[in-house]
């Protein structure tokens, strides 16, 4: 005790302060290492995407999107080739609850509005839809029923657009509780704003269909390289 009084013993607060400084230093060092690892990962990912793009590969690189769910972990896109006024890249969400994934690519396919538009019964324009992609409006009946009616017409896939013409961001998770309907074609959901613009444009131009490529490898490109609709922000 006499020695402590002579030279001065460290107080408890000094010990606490020293420990806090040491912990802060360790935390800072850890965060810097984590940031470095993340930067390396991003560089490697960009390099892989760039190499795949340059080599002309069509394989998709898995990316995660803020709309994704456990059963729909990747972004899927299609593009309209014609008419020119609709030549953009559109984001869709493919359901995994029924139907099948897009394990094939349709190029120059017809995107044909269903008649009637809700596709809750037999379609009157099966001849136009056969071999193409049925374009269906949400509402009046379950999603799986729409997909089934489109498949019965020979559609290769079905796109269901939301019935809210102002919806530019909220994707609906299409599910099925049916024990009797089991469609075997891909079914995907499209934002309402996109759907209504496409429908109104086709009607204004008096066109029976649009020409599309689906799916496309848009996730290989950075967001600023995609020609997205000016009325929708991804």
PDB file of C-alpha atoms in Angstrom:
ATOM      1  CA  UNK A   1       0.000   0.000   0.000  1.00  0.00           C
ATOM      2  CA  UNK A   2       2.872   2.335   0.832  1.00  0.00           C
ATOM      3  CA  UNK A   3       4.401   1.616  -2.575  1.00  0.00           C
ATOM      4  CA  UNK A   4       1.113   2.432  -4.311  1.00  0.00           C
ATOM      5  CA  UNK A   5       0.859   5.652  -2.433  1.00  0.00           C
ATOM      6  CA  UNK A   6       4.386   6.531  -3.447  1.00  0.00           C
ATOM      7  CA  UNK A   7       4.128   5.863  -7.213  1.00  0.00           C
ATOM      8  CA  UNK A   8       0.372   6.034  -7.720  1.00  0.00           C
ATOM      9  CA  UNK A   9      -1.757   2.926  -8.428  1.00  0.00           C
ATOM     10  CA  UNK A  10      -4.034   2.839 -11.498  1.00  0.00           C
ATOM     11  CA  UNK A  11      -7.680   3.440 -10.633  1.00  0.00           C
ATOM     12  CA  UNK A  12     -10.559   1.148 -11.678  1.00  0.00           C
ATOM     13  CA  UNK A  13     -11.733   3.754 -14.166  1.00  0.00           C
ATOM     14  CA  UNK A  14      -8.320   3.655 -15.859  1.00  0.00           C
ATOM     15  CA  UNK A  15      -8.606  -0.111 -16.228  1.00  0.00           C
ATOM     16  CA  UNK A  16     -12.095   0.216 -17.725  1.00  0.00           C
ATOM     17  CA  UNK A  17     -10.947   2.895 -20.130  1.00  0.00           C
ATOM     18  CA  UNK A  18      -8.019   0.798 -21.262  1.00  0.00           C
ATOM     19  CA  UNK A  19     -10.255  -2.212 -21.870  1.00  0.00           C
ATOM     20  CA  UNK A  20     -12.734  -0.107 -23.842  1.00  0.00           C
ATOM     21  CA  UNK A  21      -9.960   1.266 -26.029  1.00  0.00           C
ATOM     22  CA  UNK A  22      -8.645  -2.240 -26.662  1.00  0.00           C
ATOM     23  CA  UNK A  23     -12.141  -3.511 -27.552  1.00  0.00           C
ATOM     24  CA  UNK A  24     -12.702  -0.556 -29.860  1.00  0.00           C
ATOM     25  CA  UNK A  25      -9.412  -1.235 -31.606  1.00  0.00           C
ATOM     26  CA  UNK A  26     -10.258  -4.918 -32.104  1.00  0.00           C
ATOM     27  CA  UNK A  27     -13.720  -4.062 -33.437  1.00  0.00           C
ATOM     28  CA  UNK A  28     -12.301  -1.517 -35.867  1.00  0.00           C
ATOM     29  CA  UNK A  29      -9.727  -4.014 -37.103  1.00  0.00           C
ATOM     30  CA  UNK A  30     -12.437  -6.644 -37.582  1.00  0.00           C
ATOM     31  CA  UNK A  31     -14.677  -4.250 -39.532  1.00  0.00           C
ATOM     32  CA  UNK A  32     -11.789  -3.244 -41.808  1.00  0.00           C
ATOM     33  CA  UNK A  33     -11.008  -6.892 -42.518  1.00  0.00           C
ATOM     34  CA  UNK A  34     -14.674  -7.586 -43.243  1.00  0.00           C
ATOM     35  CA  UNK A  35     -14.859  -4.619 -45.609  1.00  0.00           C
ATOM     36  CA  UNK A  36     -11.746  -5.836 -47.399  1.00  0.00           C
ATOM     37  CA  UNK A  37     -13.201  -9.329 -47.848  1.00  0.00           C
ATOM     38  CA  UNK A  38     -16.465  -7.869 -49.177  1.00  0.00           C
ATOM     39  CA  UNK A  39     -14.594  -5.746 -51.710  1.00  0.00           C
ATOM     40  CA  UNK A  40     -12.641  -8.785 -52.910  1.00  0.00           C
ATOM     41  CA  UNK A  41     -15.906 -10.726 -53.281  1.00  0.00           C
ATOM     42  CA  UNK A  42     -17.519  -7.939 -55.307  1.00  0.00           C
ATOM     43  CA  UNK A  43     -14.493  -7.695 -57.603  1.00  0.00           C
ATOM     44  CA  UNK A  44     -14.516 -11.453 -58.200  1.00  0.00           C
ATOM     45  CA  UNK A  45     -18.266 -11.439 -58.899  1.00  0.00           C
ATOM     46  CA  UNK A  46     -17.945  -8.576 -61.399  1.00  0.00           C
ATOM     47  CA  UNK A  47     -15.036 -10.326 -63.072  1.00  0.00           C
ATOM     48  CA  UNK A  48     -17.007 -13.569 -63.437  1.00  0.00           C
ATOM     49  CA  UNK A  49     -19.991 -11.697 -64.864  1.00  0.00           C
ATOM     50  CA  UNK A  50     -17.809  -9.770 -67.280  1.00  0.00           C
ATOM     51  CA  UNK A  51     -16.000 -12.892 -68.450  1.00  0.00           C
ATOM     52  CA  UNK A  52     -19.271 -14.730 -68.992  1.00  0.00           C
ATOM     53  CA  UNK A  53     -20.664 -11.774 -70.917  1.00  0.00           C
ATOM     54  CA  UNK A  54     -17.584 -11.449 -73.124  1.00  0.00           C
ATOM     55  CA  UNK A  55     -17.521 -15.146 -73.938  1.00  0.00           C
ATOM     56  CA  UNK A  56     -21.146 -15.071 -75.027  1.00  0.00           C
ATOM     57  CA  UNK A  57     -22.319 -17.566 -72.431  1.00  0.00           C
ATOM     58  CA  UNK A  58     -26.056 -17.630 -71.825  1.00  0.00           C
ATOM     59  CA  UNK A  59     -25.911 -19.184 -68.384  1.00  0.00           C
ATOM     60  CA  UNK A  60     -27.471 -17.012 -65.719  1.00  0.00           C
ATOM     61  CA  UNK A  61     -25.532 -15.740 -62.725  1.00  0.00           C
ATOM     62  CA  UNK A  62     -27.635 -16.077 -59.581  1.00  0.00           C
ATOM     63  CA  UNK A  63     -28.451 -12.714 -58.039  1.00  0.00           C
ATOM     64  CA  UNK A  64     -30.645 -11.823 -55.109  1.00  0.00           C
ATOM     65  CA  UNK A  65     -33.350  -9.192 -55.395  1.00  0.00           C
ATOM     66  CA  UNK A  66     -35.266  -7.273 -52.734  1.00  0.00           C
ATOM     67  CA  UNK A  67     -38.529  -8.833 -53.973  1.00  0.00           C
ATOM     68  CA  UNK A  68     -37.181 -12.382 -53.722  1.00  0.00           C
ATOM     69  CA  UNK A  69     -38.670 -15.085 -51.527  1.00  0.00           C
ATOM     70  CA  UNK A  70     -37.378 -18.481 -50.486  1.00  0.00           C
ATOM     71  CA  UNK A  71     -39.015 -20.112 -53.492  1.00  0.00           C
ATOM     72  CA  UNK A  72     -38.083 -17.399 -55.998  1.00  0.00           C
ATOM     73  CA  UNK A  73     -34.454 -16.455 -55.432  1.00  0.00           C
ATOM     74  CA  UNK A  74     -33.491 -15.003 -58.762  1.00  0.00           C
ATOM     75  CA  UNK A  75     -34.462 -12.139 -60.966  1.00  0.00           C
ATOM     76  CA  UNK A  76     -36.087 -13.097 -64.253  1.00  0.00           C
ATOM     77  CA  UNK A  77     -36.491 -10.677 -67.127  1.00  0.00           C
ATOM     78  CA  UNK A  78     -38.033 -10.552 -70.555  1.00  0.00           C
ATOM     79  CA  UNK A  79     -37.716  -7.989 -73.305  1.00  0.00           C
ATOM     80  CA  UNK A  80     -40.171  -6.698 -75.869  1.00  0.00           C
ATOM     81  CA  UNK A  81     -38.774  -6.642 -79.386  1.00  0.00           C
ATOM     82  CA  UNK A  82     -41.863  -5.208 -81.074  1.00  0.00           C
ATOM     83  CA  UNK A  83     -43.570  -2.762 -81.112  1.00  0.00           C
ATOM     84  CA  UNK A  84     -40.679  -0.342 -80.859  1.00  0.00           C
ATOM     85  CA  UNK A  85     -42.405   1.926 -78.354  1.00  0.00           C
ATOM     86  CA  UNK A  86     -42.392  -0.936 -75.828  1.00  0.00           C
ATOM     87  CA  UNK A  87     -38.776  -2.007 -76.372  1.00  0.00           C
ATOM     88  CA  UNK A  88     -37.717  -2.286 -72.738  1.00  0.00           C
ATOM     89  CA  UNK A  89     -36.536  -4.955 -70.329  1.00  0.00           C
ATOM     90  CA  UNK A  90     -39.193  -6.024 -67.829  1.00  0.00           C
ATOM     91  CA  UNK A  91     -38.752  -7.684 -64.454  1.00  0.00           C
ATOM     92  CA  UNK A  92     -41.045 -10.590 -63.573  1.00  0.00           C
ATOM     93  CA  UNK A  93     -41.356 -12.954 -60.632  1.00  0.00           C
ATOM     94  CA  UNK A  94     -41.797 -16.618 -61.493  1.00  0.00           C
ATOM     95  CA  UNK A  95     -43.861 -18.674 -59.081  1.00  0.00           C
ATOM     96  CA  UNK A  96     -42.503 -21.956 -57.766  1.00  0.00           C
ATOM     97  CA  UNK A  97     -45.813 -22.930 -56.173  1.00  0.00           C
ATOM     98  CA  UNK A  98     -47.171 -24.331 -59.424  1.00  0.00           C
ATOM     99  CA  UNK A  99     -46.030 -24.712 -63.002  1.00  0.00           C
ATOM    100  CA  UNK A 100     -42.389 -25.069 -63.967  1.00  0.00           C
ATOM    101  CA  UNK A 101     -39.363 -22.754 -64.080  1.00  0.00           C
ATOM    102  CA  UNK A 102     -38.094 -21.222 -67.313  1.00  0.00           C
ATOM    103  CA  UNK A 103     -35.691 -24.002 -68.300  1.00  0.00           C
ATOM    104  CA  UNK A 104     -35.959 -22.919 -71.925  1.00  0.00           C
ATOM    105  CA  UNK A 105     -35.750 -19.661 -73.877  1.00  0.00           C
ATOM    106  CA  UNK A 106     -38.364 -18.310 -76.256  1.00  0.00           C
ATOM    107  CA  UNK A 107     -37.080 -15.862 -78.848  1.00  0.00           C
ATOM    108  CA  UNK A 108     -39.425 -13.972 -81.110  1.00  0.00           C
ATOM    109  CA  UNK A 109     -42.382 -15.360 -79.175  1.00  0.00           C
ATOM    110  CA  UNK A 110     -45.830 -13.803 -79.345  1.00  0.00           C
ATOM    111  CA  UNK A 111     -47.142 -12.195 -76.164  1.00  0.00           C
ATOM    112  CA  UNK A 112     -50.887 -12.486 -76.712  1.00  0.00           C
ATOM    113  CA  UNK A 113     -53.531 -10.827 -74.507  1.00  0.00           C
ATOM    114  CA  UNK A 114     -56.041 -13.417 -73.370  1.00  0.00           C
ATOM    115  CA  UNK A 115     -59.671 -13.135 -74.428  1.00  0.00           C
ATOM    116  CA  UNK A 116     -61.327 -12.749 -71.972  1.00  0.00           C
ATOM    117  CA  UNK A 117     -58.552 -10.867 -70.222  1.00  0.00           C
ATOM    118  CA  UNK A 118     -58.928 -12.598 -66.826  1.00  0.00           C
ATOM    119  CA  UNK A 119     -58.682 -16.081 -68.404  1.00  0.00           C
ATOM    120  CA  UNK A 120     -61.069 -17.595 -65.881  1.00  0.00           C
ATOM    121  CA  UNK A 121     -62.694 -19.848 -68.454  1.00  0.00           C
ATOM    122  CA  UNK A 122     -62.118 -21.201 -71.972  1.00  0.00           C
ATOM    123  CA  UNK A 123     -60.257 -18.655 -74.089  1.00  0.00           C
ATOM    124  CA  UNK A 124     -61.724 -17.409 -77.340  1.00  0.00           C
ATOM    125  CA  UNK A 125     -58.352 -16.761 -79.007  1.00  0.00           C
ATOM    126  CA  UNK A 126     -56.615 -20.097 -78.528  1.00  0.00           C
ATOM    127  CA  UNK A 127     -55.389 -20.083 -82.119  1.00  0.00           C
ATOM    128  CA  UNK A 128     -53.411 -16.898 -81.428  1.00  0.00           C
ATOM    129  CA  UNK A 129     -52.115 -18.038 -78.039  1.00  0.00           C
ATOM    130  CA  UNK A 130     -50.970 -21.507 -79.128  1.00  0.00           C
ATOM    131  CA  UNK A 131     -47.173 -21.662 -79.122  1.00  0.00           C
ATOM    132  CA  UNK A 132     -46.892 -18.212 -77.587  1.00  0.00           C
ATOM    133  CA  UNK A 133     -47.109 -16.574 -74.163  1.00  0.00           C
ATOM    134  CA  UNK A 134     -50.542 -15.789 -72.743  1.00  0.00           C
ATOM    135  CA  UNK A 135     -50.902 -12.301 -71.284  1.00  0.00           C
ATOM    136  CA  UNK A 136     -53.492 -12.372 -68.508  1.00  0.00           C
ATOM    137  CA  UNK A 137     -54.933  -9.877 -66.055  1.00  0.00           C
ATOM    138  CA  UNK A 138     -55.083 -10.600 -62.335  1.00  0.00           C
ATOM    139  CA  UNK A 139     -58.519 -11.014 -60.754  1.00  0.00           C
ATOM    140  CA  UNK A 140     -61.808 -12.970 -60.679  1.00  0.00           C
ATOM    141  CA  UNK A 141     -60.210 -16.420 -60.224  1.00  0.00           C
ATOM    142  CA  UNK A 142     -57.092 -18.108 -58.783  1.00  0.00           C
ATOM    143  CA  UNK A 143     -53.749 -17.724 -60.525  1.00  0.00           C
ATOM    144  CA  UNK A 144     -53.462 -21.463 -61.081  1.00  0.00           C
ATOM    145  CA  UNK A 145     -56.768 -21.491 -62.975  1.00  0.00           C
ATOM    146  CA  UNK A 146     -55.503 -18.791 -65.328  1.00  0.00           C
ATOM    147  CA  UNK A 147     -52.337 -20.787 -65.973  1.00  0.00           C
ATOM    148  CA  UNK A 148     -54.349 -23.947 -66.601  1.00  0.00           C
ATOM    149  CA  UNK A 149     -56.630 -22.244 -69.125  1.00  0.00           C
ATOM    150  CA  UNK A 150     -53.632 -20.772 -70.915  1.00  0.00           C
ATOM    151  CA  UNK A 151     -51.977 -24.197 -71.054  1.00  0.00           C
ATOM    152  CA  UNK A 152     -55.136 -25.764 -72.474  1.00  0.00           C
ATOM    153  CA  UNK A 153     -54.793 -23.312 -75.376  1.00  0.00           C
ATOM    154  CA  UNK A 154     -51.228 -24.465 -76.032  1.00  0.00           C
ATOM    155  CA  UNK A 155     -49.431 -21.517 -74.405  1.00  0.00           C
ATOM    156  CA  UNK A 156     -45.744 -22.052 -73.646  1.00  0.00           C
ATOM    157  CA  UNK A 157     -45.951 -19.740 -70.614  1.00  0.00           C
ATOM    158  CA  UNK A 158     -48.299 -17.274 -68.952  1.00  0.00           C
ATOM    159  CA  UNK A 159     -47.649 -13.754 -67.652  1.00  0.00           C
ATOM    160  CA  UNK A 160     -50.155 -12.382 -65.160  1.00  0.00           C
ATOM    161  CA  UNK A 161     -50.111  -8.621 -64.667  1.00  0.00           C
ATOM    162  CA  UNK A 162     -51.492  -6.928 -61.576  1.00  0.00           C
ATOM    163  CA  UNK A 163     -54.933  -5.341 -61.718  1.00  0.00           C
ATOM    164  CA  UNK A 164     -53.590  -2.169 -60.083  1.00  0.00           C
ATOM    165  CA  UNK A 165     -52.447   0.118 -62.932  1.00  0.00           C
ATOM    166  CA  UNK A 166     -50.413   2.224 -60.499  1.00  0.00           C
ATOM    167  CA  UNK A 167     -48.425  -0.664 -59.032  1.00  0.00           C
ATOM    168  CA  UNK A 168     -44.768  -0.073 -59.887  1.00  0.00           C
ATOM    169  CA  UNK A 169     -43.053  -1.959 -57.078  1.00  0.00           C
ATOM    170  CA  UNK A 170     -45.109  -4.631 -55.284  1.00  0.00           C
ATOM    171  CA  UNK A 171     -44.880  -8.178 -56.591  1.00  0.00           C
ATOM    172  CA  UNK A 172     -47.608 -10.661 -55.685  1.00  0.00           C
ATOM    173  CA  UNK A 173     -46.606 -14.177 -54.728  1.00  0.00           C
ATOM    174  CA  UNK A 174     -48.781 -16.389 -56.878  1.00  0.00           C
ATOM    175  CA  UNK A 175     -49.787 -19.493 -54.938  1.00  0.00           C
ATOM    176  CA  UNK A 176     -52.185 -22.376 -55.450  1.00  0.00           C
ATOM    177  CA  UNK A 177     -54.376 -24.365 -53.109  1.00  0.00           C
ATOM    178  CA  UNK A 178     -55.867 -26.488 -55.880  1.00  0.00           C
ATOM    179  CA  UNK A 179     -55.511 -30.249 -55.642  1.00  0.00           C
ATOM    180  CA  UNK A 180     -56.799 -30.852 -59.149  1.00  0.00           C
ATOM    181  CA  UNK A 181     -55.060 -28.229 -61.301  1.00  0.00           C
ATOM    182  CA  UNK A 182     -51.395 -28.861 -62.029  1.00  0.00           C
ATOM    183  CA  UNK A 183     -50.184 -26.705 -64.940  1.00  0.00           C
ATOM    184  CA  UNK A 184     -46.798 -27.602 -66.395  1.00  0.00           C
ATOM    185  CA  UNK A 185     -45.877 -24.267 -67.984  1.00  0.00           C
ATOM    186  CA  UNK A 186     -44.006 -21.346 -66.360  1.00  0.00           C
ATOM    187  CA  UNK A 187     -46.212 -18.711 -64.719  1.00  0.00           C
ATOM    188  CA  UNK A 188     -44.879 -15.287 -63.781  1.00  0.00           C
ATOM    189  CA  UNK A 189     -46.189 -12.086 -62.243  1.00  0.00           C
ATOM    190  CA  UNK A 190     -45.728  -8.655 -63.857  1.00  0.00           C
ATOM    191  CA  UNK A 191     -46.161  -5.266 -62.202  1.00  0.00           C
ATOM    192  CA  UNK A 192     -49.502  -3.624 -62.902  1.00  0.00           C
ATOM    193  CA  UNK A 193     -48.062  -0.450 -64.432  1.00  0.00           C
ATOM    194  CA  UNK A 194     -46.076  -2.484 -66.953  1.00  0.00           C
ATOM    195  CA  UNK A 195     -49.074  -4.651 -67.780  1.00  0.00           C
ATOM    196  CA  UNK A 196     -51.448  -1.773 -68.374  1.00  0.00           C
ATOM    197  CA  UNK A 197     -48.953   0.162 -70.488  1.00  0.00           C
ATOM    198  CA  UNK A 198     -48.380  -2.912 -72.662  1.00  0.00           C
ATOM    199  CA  UNK A 199     -52.109  -3.616 -73.018  1.00  0.00           C
ATOM    200  CA  UNK A 200     -53.051  -0.002 -73.769  1.00  0.00           C
ATOM    201  CA  UNK A 201     -50.234   0.333 -76.284  1.00  0.00           C
ATOM    202  CA  UNK A 202     -51.272  -2.798 -78.162  1.00  0.00           C
ATOM    203  CA  UNK A 203     -54.870  -1.585 -78.231  1.00  0.00           C
ATOM    204  CA  UNK A 204     -53.872   1.871 -79.415  1.00  0.00           C
ATOM    205  CA  UNK A 205     -51.719   0.448 -82.206  1.00  0.00           C
ATOM    206  CA  UNK A 206     -54.367  -2.175 -83.000  1.00  0.00           C
ATOM    207  CA  UNK A 207     -51.911  -5.027 -82.591  1.00  0.00           C
ATOM    208  CA  UNK A 208     -52.963  -8.531 -81.634  1.00  0.00           C
ATOM    209  CA  UNK A 209     -49.686  -9.277 -79.842  1.00  0.00           C
ATOM    210  CA  UNK A 210     -46.199  -8.092 -78.938  1.00  0.00           C
ATOM    211  CA  UNK A 211     -42.997  -9.934 -79.842  1.00  0.00           C
ATOM    212  CA  UNK A 212     -40.788 -10.872 -76.897  1.00  0.00           C
ATOM    213  CA  UNK A 213     -37.688 -12.782 -75.833  1.00  0.00           C
ATOM    214  CA  UNK A 214     -38.156 -14.625 -72.554  1.00  0.00           C
ATOM    215  CA  UNK A 215     -36.253 -15.114 -70.366  1.00  0.00           C
ATOM    216  CA  UNK A 216     -33.193 -12.990 -71.086  1.00  0.00           C
ATOM    217  CA  UNK A 217     -29.859 -12.863 -69.323  1.00  0.00           C
ATOM    218  CA  UNK A 218     -30.309  -9.328 -67.972  1.00  0.00           C
ATOM    219  CA  UNK A 219     -28.781 -10.147 -64.586  1.00  0.00           C
ATOM    220  CA  UNK A 220     -25.386 -10.387 -66.319  1.00  0.00           C
ATOM    221  CA  UNK A 221     -25.531  -6.634 -66.823  1.00  0.00           C
ATOM    222  CA  UNK A 222     -25.301  -3.802 -64.325  1.00  0.00           C
ATOM    223  CA  UNK A 223     -28.529  -1.971 -63.590  1.00  0.00           C
ATOM    224  CA  UNK A 224     -27.515   1.109 -65.605  1.00  0.00           C
ATOM    225  CA  UNK A 225     -26.938  -1.061 -68.688  1.00  0.00           C
ATOM    226  CA  UNK A 226     -30.496  -2.364 -68.753  1.00  0.00           C
ATOM    227  CA  UNK A 227     -33.112  -0.567 -70.795  1.00  0.00           C
ATOM    228  CA  UNK A 228     -35.792  -0.492 -68.149  1.00  0.00           C
ATOM    229  CA  UNK A 229     -39.188   1.166 -68.551  1.00  0.00           C
ATOM    230  CA  UNK A 230     -38.920   4.862 -67.619  1.00  0.00           C
ATOM    231  CA  UNK A 231     -42.021   4.620 -65.428  1.00  0.00           C
ATOM    232  CA  UNK A 232     -40.608   1.850 -63.181  1.00  0.00           C
ATOM    233  CA  UNK A 233     -37.583   1.895 -60.880  1.00  0.00           C
ATOM    234  CA  UNK A 234     -36.048  -1.495 -60.003  1.00  0.00           C
TER     235      UNK A 234
END
